[in-house]
XYZ file of C-alpha atoms in Angstrom:
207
model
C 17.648 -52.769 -28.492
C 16.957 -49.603 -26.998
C 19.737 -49.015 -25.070
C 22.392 -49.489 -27.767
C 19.889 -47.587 -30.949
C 21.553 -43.707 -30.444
C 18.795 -42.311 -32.222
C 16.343 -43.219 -29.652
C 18.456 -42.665 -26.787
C 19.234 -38.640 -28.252
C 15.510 -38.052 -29.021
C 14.100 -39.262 -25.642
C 17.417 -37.161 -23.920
C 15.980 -33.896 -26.468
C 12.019 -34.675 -24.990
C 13.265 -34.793 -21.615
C 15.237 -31.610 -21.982
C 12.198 -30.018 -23.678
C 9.865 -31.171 -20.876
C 12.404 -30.023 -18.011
C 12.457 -26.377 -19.613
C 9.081 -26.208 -20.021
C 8.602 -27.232 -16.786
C 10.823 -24.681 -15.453
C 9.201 -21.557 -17.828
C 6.202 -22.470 -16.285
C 7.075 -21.847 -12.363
C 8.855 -18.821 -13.085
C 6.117 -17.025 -15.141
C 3.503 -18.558 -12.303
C 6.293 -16.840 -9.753
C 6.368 -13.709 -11.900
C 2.842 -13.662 -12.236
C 2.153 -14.417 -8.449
C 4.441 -11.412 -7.797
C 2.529 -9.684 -10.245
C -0.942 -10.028 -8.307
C 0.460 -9.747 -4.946
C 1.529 -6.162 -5.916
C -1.337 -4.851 -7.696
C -3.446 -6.397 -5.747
C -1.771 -7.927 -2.392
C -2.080 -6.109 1.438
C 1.074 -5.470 2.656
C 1.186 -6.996 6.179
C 1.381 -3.408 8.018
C -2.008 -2.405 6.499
C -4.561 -2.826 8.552
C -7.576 -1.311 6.590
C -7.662 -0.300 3.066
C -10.000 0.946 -0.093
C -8.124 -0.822 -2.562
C -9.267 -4.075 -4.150
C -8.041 -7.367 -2.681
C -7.403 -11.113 -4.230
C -9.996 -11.930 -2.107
C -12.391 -9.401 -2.546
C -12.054 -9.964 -6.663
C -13.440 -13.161 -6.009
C -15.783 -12.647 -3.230
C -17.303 -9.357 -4.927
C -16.291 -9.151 -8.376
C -18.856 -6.643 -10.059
C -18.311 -3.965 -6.757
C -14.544 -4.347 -7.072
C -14.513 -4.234 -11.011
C -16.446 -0.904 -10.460
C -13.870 0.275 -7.410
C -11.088 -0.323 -10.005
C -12.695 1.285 -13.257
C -14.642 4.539 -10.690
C -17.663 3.232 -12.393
C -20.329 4.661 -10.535
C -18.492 5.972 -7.605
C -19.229 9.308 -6.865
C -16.982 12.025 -5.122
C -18.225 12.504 -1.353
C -18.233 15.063 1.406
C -14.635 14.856 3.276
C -16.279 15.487 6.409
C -19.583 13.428 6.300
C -20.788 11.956 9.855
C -17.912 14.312 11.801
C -19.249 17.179 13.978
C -16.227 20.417 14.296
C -16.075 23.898 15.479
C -16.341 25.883 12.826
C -13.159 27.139 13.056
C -12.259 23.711 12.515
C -14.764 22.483 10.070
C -13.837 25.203 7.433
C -9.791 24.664 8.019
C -10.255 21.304 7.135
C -12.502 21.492 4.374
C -9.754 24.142 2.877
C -7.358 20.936 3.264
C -9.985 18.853 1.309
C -10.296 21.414 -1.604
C -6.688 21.714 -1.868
C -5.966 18.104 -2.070
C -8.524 17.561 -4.619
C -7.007 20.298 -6.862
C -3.626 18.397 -6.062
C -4.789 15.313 -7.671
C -6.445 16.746 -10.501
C -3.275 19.031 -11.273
C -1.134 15.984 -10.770
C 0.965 18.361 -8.590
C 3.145 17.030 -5.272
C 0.870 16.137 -2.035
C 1.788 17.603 0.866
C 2.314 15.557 4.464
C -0.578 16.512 7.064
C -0.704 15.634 10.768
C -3.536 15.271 12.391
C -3.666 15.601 16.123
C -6.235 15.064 18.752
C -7.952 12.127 21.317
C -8.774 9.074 20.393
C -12.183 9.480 19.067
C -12.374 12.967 17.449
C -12.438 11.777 13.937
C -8.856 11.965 12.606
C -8.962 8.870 10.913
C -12.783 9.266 9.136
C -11.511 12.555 7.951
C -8.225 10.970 6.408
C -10.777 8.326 4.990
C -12.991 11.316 3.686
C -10.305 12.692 1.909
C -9.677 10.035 0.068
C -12.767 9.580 -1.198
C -13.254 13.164 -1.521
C -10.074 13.792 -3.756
C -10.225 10.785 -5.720
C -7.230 8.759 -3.929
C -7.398 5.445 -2.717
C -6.258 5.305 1.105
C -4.668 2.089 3.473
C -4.323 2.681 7.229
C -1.677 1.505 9.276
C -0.749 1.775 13.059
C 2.710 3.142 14.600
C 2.111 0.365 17.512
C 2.409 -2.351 14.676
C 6.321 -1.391 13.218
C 8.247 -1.515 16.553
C 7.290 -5.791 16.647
C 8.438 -6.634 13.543
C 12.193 -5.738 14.896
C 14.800 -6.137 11.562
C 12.719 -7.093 9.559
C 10.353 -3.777 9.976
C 12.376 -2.332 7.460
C 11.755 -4.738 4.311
C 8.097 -4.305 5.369
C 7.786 -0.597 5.361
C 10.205 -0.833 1.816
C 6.930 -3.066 0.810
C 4.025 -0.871 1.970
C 5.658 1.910 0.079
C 6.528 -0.751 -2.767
C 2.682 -1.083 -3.060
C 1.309 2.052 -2.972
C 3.143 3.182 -5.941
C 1.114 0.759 -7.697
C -1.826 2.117 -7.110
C -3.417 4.423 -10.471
C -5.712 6.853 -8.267
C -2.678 7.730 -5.765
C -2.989 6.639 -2.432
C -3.236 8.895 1.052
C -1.322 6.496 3.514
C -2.949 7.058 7.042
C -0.691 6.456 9.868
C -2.517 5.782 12.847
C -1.023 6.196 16.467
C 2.276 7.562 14.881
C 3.470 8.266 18.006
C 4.194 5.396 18.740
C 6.506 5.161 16.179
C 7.904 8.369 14.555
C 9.669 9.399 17.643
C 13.332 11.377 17.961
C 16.243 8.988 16.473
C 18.550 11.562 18.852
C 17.156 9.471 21.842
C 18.390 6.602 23.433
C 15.380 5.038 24.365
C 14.767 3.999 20.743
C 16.436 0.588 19.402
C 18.740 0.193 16.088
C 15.898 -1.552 14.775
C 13.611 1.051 15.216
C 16.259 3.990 14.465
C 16.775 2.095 11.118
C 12.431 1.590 10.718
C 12.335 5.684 10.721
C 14.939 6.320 8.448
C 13.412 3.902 6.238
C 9.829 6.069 6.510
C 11.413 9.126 6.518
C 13.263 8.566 3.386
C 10.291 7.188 1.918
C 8.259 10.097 2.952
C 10.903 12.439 1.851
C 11.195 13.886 4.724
């Protein structure tokens, strides 16, 4: 019978071996290949607007975002196109725009800029501008979002950083109402969580 014929019993115990590790290849190069996407391709949680192609735009708009990926037909624009400056202004920060865009093309270190101003005076189209304008992608985040996520606001910002790395262009990270965020560590109004969220940015930053 079967049960007593060893033959039988070692071939169907070498198929069902066989089958087991194929099964098991198979998850983890679906897991490595879902990690794969997620961080070429992915939006880190604390991003809340970004040029870079999405899962879901690839399959929503897959001729624009082949294009956004290859710079087929994109063109270099004005970094401060639709905002109205003093002069003063207006030339300072098209000297920033020039600079960057040598930056890039020299591959040499970026610089950190802050912007400051009221709500409304066009911090974060110029940030977008300049991305555009040198040839970087860019993601926006806001300060107000880190201080929620508590512990675990340090794995995310370790992501966001994880991510932009990824990117071929280079990416200008906009932070949006940083004061809400990058405050003094000396003070004791901010939490350990938050204390251990800026160190986290700042070494990032290298700062």
């Amino acid at each position: 019978s079967y049960l007593t014929d060893g033959e039988k019993l070692r071939n169907t115990a070498f198929m069902v071996s066989l089958a087991a590790v194929g099964i098991y290849s198979a998850k983890t190069a679906a897991g490595i290949g879902g990690r794969f996407i997620e961080a070429r391709l992915g939006k880190p949680s604390l991003v809340r607007e970004t040029s870079r192609v999405t899962v879901s735009q690839m399959l929503k708009q897959p001729i624009s975002s082949i294009q956004r990926l290859t710079g087929l037909g994109v063109q270099s624009q004005d970094a401060l196109k639709g905002i109205v400056l003093e002069d003063t202004l207006d030339s300072q920060l098209r000297k920033i725009a020039v600079s960057t865009a040598h930056t890039k093309k020299n591959k040499a270190p970026f610089r950190h800029l802050l912007l400051h101003g009221p709500p409304g005076t066009g911090k974060t189209m110029f940030a977008k501008g300049l991305a555009h304008h040198s040839g970087l992608e860019f993601a926006i985040l806001t300060g107000g979002d880190i201080a929620p996520l508590g512990r675990d606001a340090v794995t995310e910002i370790h992501k966001l950083f994880e991510w932009a790395k990824t990117s071929r262009k280079g990416l200008l990270l906009f932070v949006d109402e940083a004061d809400a965020f990058l405050q003094s560590r000396e003070t004791n109004k901010i939490s350990e969580d938050q204390r251990n969220a800026l160190n986290a940015f700042l070494y990032r930053t290298g700062t």
